[in-house]
Short mmCIF file of C-alpha atoms in Angstrom, two decimals:
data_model
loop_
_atom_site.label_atom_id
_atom_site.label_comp_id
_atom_site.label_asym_id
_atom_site.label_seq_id
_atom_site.Cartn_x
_atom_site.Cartn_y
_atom_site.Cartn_z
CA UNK A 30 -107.21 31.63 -42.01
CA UNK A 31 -109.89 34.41 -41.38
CA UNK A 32 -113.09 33.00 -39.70
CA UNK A 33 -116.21 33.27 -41.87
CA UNK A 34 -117.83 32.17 -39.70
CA UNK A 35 -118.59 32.75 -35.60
CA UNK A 36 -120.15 30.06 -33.46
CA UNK A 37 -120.28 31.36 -29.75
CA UNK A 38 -119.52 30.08 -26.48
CA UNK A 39 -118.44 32.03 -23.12
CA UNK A 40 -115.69 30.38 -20.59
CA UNK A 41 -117.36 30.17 -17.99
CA UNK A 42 -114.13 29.88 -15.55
CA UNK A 43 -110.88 31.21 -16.49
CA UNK A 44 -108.40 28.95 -19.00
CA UNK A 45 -104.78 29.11 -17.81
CA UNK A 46 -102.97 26.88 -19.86
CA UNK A 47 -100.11 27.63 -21.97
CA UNK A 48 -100.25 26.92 -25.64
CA UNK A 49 -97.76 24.14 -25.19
CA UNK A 50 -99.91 22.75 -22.43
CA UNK A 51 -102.92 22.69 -24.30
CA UNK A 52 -101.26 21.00 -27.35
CA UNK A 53 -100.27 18.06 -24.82
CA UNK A 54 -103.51 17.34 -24.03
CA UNK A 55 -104.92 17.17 -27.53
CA UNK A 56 -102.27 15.08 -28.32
CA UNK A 57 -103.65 11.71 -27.18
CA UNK A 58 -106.60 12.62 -29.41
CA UNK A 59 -104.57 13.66 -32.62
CA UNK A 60 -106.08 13.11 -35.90
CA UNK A 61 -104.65 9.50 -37.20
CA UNK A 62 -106.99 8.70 -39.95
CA UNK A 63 -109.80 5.91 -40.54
CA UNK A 64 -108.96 2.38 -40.25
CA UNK A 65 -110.40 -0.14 -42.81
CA UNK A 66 -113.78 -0.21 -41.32
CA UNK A 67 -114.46 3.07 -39.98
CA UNK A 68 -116.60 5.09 -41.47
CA UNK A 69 -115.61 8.29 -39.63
CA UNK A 70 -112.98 9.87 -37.87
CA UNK A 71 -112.14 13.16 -36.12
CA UNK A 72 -109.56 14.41 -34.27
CA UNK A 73 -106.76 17.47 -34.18
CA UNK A 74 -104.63 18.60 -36.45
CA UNK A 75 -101.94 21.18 -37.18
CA UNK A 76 -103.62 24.37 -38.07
CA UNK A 77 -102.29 26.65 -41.22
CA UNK A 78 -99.82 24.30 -42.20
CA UNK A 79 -97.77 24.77 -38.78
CA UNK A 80 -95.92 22.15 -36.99
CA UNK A 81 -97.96 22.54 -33.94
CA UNK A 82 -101.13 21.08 -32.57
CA UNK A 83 -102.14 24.78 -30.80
CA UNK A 84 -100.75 28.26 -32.38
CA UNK A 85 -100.39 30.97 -29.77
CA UNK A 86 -101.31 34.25 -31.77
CA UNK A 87 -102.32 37.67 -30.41
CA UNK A 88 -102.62 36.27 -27.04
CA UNK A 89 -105.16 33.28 -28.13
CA UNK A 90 -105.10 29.99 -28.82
CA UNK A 91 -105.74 28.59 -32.50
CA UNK A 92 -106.04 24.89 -33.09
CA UNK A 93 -108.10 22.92 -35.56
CA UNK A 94 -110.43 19.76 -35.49
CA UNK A 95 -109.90 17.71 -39.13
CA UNK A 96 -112.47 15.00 -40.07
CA UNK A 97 -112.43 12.19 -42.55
CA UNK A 98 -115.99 10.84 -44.07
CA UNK A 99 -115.70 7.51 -46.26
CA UNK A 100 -117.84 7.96 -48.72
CA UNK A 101 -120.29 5.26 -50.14
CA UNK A 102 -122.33 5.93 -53.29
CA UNK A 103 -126.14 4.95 -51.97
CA UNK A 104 -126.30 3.66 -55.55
CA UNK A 105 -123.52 1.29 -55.34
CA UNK A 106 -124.45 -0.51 -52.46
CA UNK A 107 -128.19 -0.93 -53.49
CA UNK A 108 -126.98 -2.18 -57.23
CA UNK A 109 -124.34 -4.46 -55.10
CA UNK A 110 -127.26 -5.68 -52.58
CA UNK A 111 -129.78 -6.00 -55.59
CA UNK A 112 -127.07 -8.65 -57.35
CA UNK A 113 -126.93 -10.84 -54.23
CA UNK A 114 -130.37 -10.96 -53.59
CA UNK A 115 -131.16 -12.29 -57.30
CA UNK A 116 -128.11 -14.70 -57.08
CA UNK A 117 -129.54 -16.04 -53.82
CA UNK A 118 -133.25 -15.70 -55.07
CA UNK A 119 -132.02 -17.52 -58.57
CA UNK A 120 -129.40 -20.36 -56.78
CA UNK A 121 -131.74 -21.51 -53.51
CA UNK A 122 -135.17 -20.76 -55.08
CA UNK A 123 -136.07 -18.72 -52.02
CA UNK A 124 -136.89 -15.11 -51.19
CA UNK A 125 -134.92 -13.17 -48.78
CA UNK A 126 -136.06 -11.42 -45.87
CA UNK A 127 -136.04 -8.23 -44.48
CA UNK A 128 -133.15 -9.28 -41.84
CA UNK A 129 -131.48 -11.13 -44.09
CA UNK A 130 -131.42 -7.98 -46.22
CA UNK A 131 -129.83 -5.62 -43.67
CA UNK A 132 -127.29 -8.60 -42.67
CA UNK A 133 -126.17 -8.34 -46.39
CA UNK A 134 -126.13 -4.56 -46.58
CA UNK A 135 -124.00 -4.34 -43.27
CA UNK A 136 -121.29 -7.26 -45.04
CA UNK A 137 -121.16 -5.28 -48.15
CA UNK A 138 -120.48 -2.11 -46.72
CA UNK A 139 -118.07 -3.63 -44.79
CA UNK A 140 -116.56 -5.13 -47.81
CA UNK A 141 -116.52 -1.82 -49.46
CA UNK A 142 -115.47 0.37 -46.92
CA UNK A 143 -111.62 -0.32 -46.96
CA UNK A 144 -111.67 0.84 -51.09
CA UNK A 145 -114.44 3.75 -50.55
CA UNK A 146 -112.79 7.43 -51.69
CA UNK A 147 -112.50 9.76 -48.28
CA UNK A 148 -113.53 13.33 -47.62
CA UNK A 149 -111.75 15.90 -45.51
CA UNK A 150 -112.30 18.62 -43.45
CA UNK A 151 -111.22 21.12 -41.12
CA UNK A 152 -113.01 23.15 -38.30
CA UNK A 153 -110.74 25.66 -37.32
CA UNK A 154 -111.23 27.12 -33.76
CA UNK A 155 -109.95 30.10 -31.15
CA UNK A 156 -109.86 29.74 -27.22
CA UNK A 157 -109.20 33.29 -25.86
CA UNK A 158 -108.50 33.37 -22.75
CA UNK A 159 -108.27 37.53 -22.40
CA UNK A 160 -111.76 37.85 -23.40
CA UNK A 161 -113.29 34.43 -22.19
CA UNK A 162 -114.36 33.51 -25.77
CA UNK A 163 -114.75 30.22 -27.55
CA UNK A 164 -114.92 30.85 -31.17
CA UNK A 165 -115.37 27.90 -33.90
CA UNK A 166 -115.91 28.83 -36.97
CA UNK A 167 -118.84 26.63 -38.45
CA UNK A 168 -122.19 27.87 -40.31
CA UNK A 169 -124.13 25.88 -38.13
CA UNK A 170 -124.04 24.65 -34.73
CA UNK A 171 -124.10 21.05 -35.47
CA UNK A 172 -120.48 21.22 -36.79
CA UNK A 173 -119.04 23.10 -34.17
CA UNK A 174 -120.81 21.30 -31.37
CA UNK A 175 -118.18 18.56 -33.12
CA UNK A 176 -115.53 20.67 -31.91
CA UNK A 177 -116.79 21.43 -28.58
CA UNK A 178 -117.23 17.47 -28.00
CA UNK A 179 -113.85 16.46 -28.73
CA UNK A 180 -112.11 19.76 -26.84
CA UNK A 181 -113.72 18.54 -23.57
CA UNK A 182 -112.56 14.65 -24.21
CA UNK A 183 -109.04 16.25 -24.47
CA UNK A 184 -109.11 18.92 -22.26
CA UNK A 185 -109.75 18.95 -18.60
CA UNK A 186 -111.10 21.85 -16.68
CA UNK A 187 -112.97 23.59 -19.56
CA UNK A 188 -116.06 24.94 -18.83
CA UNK A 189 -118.65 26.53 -21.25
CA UNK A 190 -121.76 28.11 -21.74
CA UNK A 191 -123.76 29.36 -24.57
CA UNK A 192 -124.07 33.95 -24.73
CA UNK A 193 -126.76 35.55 -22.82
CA UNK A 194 -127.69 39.11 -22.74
CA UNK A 195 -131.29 41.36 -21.52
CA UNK A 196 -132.08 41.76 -24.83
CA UNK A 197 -132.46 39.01 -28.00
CA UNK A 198 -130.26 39.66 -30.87
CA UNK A 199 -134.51 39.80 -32.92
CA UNK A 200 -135.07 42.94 -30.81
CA UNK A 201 -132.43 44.99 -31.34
CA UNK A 202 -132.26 43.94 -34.84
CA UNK A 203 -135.78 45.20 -35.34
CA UNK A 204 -134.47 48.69 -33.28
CA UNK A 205 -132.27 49.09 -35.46
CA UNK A 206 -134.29 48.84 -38.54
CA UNK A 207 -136.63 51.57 -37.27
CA UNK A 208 -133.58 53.85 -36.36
CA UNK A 209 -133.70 56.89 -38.55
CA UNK A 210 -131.47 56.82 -41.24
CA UNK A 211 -129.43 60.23 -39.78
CA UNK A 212 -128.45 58.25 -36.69
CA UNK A 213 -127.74 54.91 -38.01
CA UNK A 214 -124.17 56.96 -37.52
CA UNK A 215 -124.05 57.12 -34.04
CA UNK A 216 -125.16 53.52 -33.29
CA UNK A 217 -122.56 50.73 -32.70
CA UNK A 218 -123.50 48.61 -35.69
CA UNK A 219 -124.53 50.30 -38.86
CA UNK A 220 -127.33 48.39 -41.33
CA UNK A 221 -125.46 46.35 -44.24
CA UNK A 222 -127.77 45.50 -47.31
CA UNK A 223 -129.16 42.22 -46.46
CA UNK A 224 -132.41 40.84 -44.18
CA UNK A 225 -134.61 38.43 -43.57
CA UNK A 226 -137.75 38.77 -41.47
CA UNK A 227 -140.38 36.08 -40.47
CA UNK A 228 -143.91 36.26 -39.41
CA UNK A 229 -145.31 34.62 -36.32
CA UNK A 230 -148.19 32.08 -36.39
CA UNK A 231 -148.78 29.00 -38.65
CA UNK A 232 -148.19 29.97 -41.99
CA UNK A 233 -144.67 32.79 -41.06
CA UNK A 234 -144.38 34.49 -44.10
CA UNK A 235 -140.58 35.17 -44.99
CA UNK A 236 -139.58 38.27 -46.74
CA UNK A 237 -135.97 38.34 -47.92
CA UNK A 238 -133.97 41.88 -48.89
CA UNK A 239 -130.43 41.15 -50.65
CA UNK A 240 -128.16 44.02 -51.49
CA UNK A 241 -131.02 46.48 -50.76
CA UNK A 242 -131.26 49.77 -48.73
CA UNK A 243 -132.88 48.79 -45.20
CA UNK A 244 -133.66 52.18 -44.44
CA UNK A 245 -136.43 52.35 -47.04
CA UNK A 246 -139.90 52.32 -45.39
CA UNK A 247 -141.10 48.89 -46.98
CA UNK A 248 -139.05 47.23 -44.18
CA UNK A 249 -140.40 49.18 -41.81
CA UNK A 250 -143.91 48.13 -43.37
CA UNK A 251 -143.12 44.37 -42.74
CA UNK A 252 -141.91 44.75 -38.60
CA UNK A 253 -145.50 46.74 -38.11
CA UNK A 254 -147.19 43.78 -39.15
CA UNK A 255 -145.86 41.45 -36.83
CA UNK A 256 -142.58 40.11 -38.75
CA UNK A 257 -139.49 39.70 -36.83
CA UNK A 258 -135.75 40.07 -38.02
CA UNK A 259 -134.11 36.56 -38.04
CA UNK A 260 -131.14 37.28 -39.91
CA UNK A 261 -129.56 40.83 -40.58
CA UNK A 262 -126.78 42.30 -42.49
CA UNK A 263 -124.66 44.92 -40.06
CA UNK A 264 -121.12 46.77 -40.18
CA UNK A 265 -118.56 47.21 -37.27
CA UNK A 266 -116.99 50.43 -37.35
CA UNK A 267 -116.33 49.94 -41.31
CA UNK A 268 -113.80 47.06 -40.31
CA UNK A 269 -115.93 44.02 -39.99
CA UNK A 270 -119.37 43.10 -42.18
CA UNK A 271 -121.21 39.82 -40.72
CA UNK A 272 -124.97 38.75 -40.71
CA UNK A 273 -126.23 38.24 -37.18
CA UNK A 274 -128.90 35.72 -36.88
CA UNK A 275 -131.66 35.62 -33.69
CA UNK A 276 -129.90 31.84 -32.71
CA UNK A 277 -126.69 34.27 -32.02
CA UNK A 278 -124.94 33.09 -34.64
CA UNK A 279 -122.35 35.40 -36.97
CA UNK A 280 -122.33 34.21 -40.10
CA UNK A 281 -120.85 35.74 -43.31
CA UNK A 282 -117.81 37.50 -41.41
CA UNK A 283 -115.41 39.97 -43.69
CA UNK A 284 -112.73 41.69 -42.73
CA UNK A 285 -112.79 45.10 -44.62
CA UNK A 286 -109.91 47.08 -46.22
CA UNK A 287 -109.13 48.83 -43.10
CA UNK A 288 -108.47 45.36 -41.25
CA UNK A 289 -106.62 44.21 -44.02
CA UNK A 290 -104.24 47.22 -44.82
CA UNK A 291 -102.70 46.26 -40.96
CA UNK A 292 -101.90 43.04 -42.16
CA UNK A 293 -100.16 44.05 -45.39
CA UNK A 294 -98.41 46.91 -43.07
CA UNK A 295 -97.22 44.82 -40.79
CA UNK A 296 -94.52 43.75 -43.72
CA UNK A 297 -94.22 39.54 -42.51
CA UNK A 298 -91.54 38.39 -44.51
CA UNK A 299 -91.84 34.73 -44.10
CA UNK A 300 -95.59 32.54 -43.76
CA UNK A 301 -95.20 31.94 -40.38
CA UNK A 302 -94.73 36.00 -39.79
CA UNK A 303 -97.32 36.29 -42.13
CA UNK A 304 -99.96 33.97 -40.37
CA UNK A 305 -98.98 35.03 -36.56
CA UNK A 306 -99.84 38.84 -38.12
CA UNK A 307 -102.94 37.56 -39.71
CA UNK A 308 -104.16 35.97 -36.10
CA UNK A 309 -102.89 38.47 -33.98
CA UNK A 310 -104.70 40.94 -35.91
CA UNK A 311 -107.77 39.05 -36.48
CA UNK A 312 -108.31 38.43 -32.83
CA UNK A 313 -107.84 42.03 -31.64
CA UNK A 314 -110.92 42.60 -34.54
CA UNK A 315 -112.79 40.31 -32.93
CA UNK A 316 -113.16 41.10 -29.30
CA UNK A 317 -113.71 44.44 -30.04
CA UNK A 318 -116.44 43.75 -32.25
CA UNK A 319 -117.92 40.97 -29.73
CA UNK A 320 -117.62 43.39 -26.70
CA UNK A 321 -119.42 45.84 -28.76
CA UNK A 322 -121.93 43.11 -29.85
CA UNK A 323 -122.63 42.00 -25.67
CA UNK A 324 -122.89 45.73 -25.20
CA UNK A 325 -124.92 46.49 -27.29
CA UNK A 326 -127.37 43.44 -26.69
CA UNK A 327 -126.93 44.30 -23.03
CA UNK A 328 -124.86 40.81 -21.74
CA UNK A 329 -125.76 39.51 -18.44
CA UNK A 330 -124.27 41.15 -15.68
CA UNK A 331 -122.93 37.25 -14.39
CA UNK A 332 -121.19 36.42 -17.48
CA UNK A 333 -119.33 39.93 -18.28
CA UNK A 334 -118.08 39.52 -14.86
CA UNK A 335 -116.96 36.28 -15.57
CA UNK A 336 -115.06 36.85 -18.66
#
């Protein structure tokens, strides 16, 4: 139940609605599986194993989008399509055409749809209303632009908007690689062990550093000719490690020992306890760390006040 991942989005006008509230509203869009000839099929689910469409924790609101894929082997239905062709090709003495040949491929999916083997998945999300975050926790932005689709087909009112700050996440990524290793200390993220920088122009050169010392002068070397952080390892106050990329994504999230001691303190004694600790505790990590993030990257006057 701890995010990996971060995928960003700012309320843009306050959310007022109760857990219970919420939940109602997703209901008429509640995951229900895919029918014989569906291919796909999203919709929300109880997140963590709970009874509950939306789990109030810490003050937010967790809830989770689950998706079914049908899966059809490429192979099979090219081997299948091959076979009718030849038996139509062998009994009429004709060839078929290339319309023909999409009409079969349509009625043998269809055929083989209702027997194909499913996949599932889950994209778990947080709505917090204290700090005016959105936070789906995808790797990329295609998946959680899934999420933010089918939350404002359930839910009236919401209103979002991507971060914005003076400064790109590149540039202060690249200030703090030229920081001086004495004050990295004094700075509200501290360099982690992992980078990527890209060149500009036609050919952009990448140079990757994994589980390496970014204070060393070689990276230095690379940002004076012209390369740009796109991705950068960083540390939040020795509770939280993530890699921030320049798209504002946070990828790579772990919660360190000092995070995790407060959940083992905070002696749950059944998994409901357990997981309400777990959320409560991870969302209190996170709005620190993302009101340290906007500070540091300077957020827009306009949206702070909005939050």
């Amino acid at each position: 139940m701890w995010f990996k991942n971060l995928q960003l989005y700012r309320l843009s006008t306050p959310f007022t609605l109760s857990a219970e509230a919420l939940a109602e509203q997703m209901a008429a869009r509640a995951f229900s599986g895919c029918t014989r000839l569906d291919r796909s099929h999203s919709g929300w689910a109880e997140p963590y194993g709970l009874d509950e469409l939306v789990v109030a924790g810490g003050g937010a609101l967790w809830f989770s989008l689950k998706n079914e894929d049908k899966l059809l082997p490429s192979s099979v239905v090219n081997q299948t399509l091959a076979d009718k062709m030849a038996h139509i090709e062998a009994t009429e003495a004709r060839r078929v055409g290339r319309k023909e040949k999409q009409t079969l491929k349509e009625q043998i999916e269809d055929e083989l749809l209702p027997r194909a083997f499913s996949r599932f998945s889950r994209t778990h999300a947080v709505l917090d209303p204290e700090s005016g975050w959105l936070l789906v926790d995808a790797a990329n932005a295609g998946k959680a632009e899934g999420v933010i689709s089918a939350l404002l087909q359930a839910v009236e009112g919401v209103r979002l908007e991507r971060p914005d700050a003076a400064q790109s996440p590149a540039s202060k990524m690249a200030d703090l690689l030229l920081t001086p290793a004495e004050e990295q200390e004094l700075q509200l993220f501290q360099l982690d062990s992992d980078c990527e920088l890209k060149g500009a122009g036609d050919t952009q050169s990448v140079v990757r550093f994994a589980r390496h010392n970014l204070s060393l002068p070689e990276v230095a070397a690379h940002l004076a000719t012209g390369k740009q952080p796109v991705k950068l390892g960083l540390q939040w106050q020795n509770r939280v490690s993530f890699v921030l990329t320049e798209d504002w994504q946070v990828r790579r999230i772990k919660f360190l020992d000092l995070v995790q001691d407060q959940v083992t303190d905070s002696h749950a004694d059944d998994q409901r306890a357990l997981i309400e600790a777990t959320l409560t505790i991870q969302i209190a990590e996170l709005r620190g760390l993302l009101t340290d993030l906007m500070a540091w990257l300077g957020e827009a006057a306009e949206t702070a006040a909005s939050a």
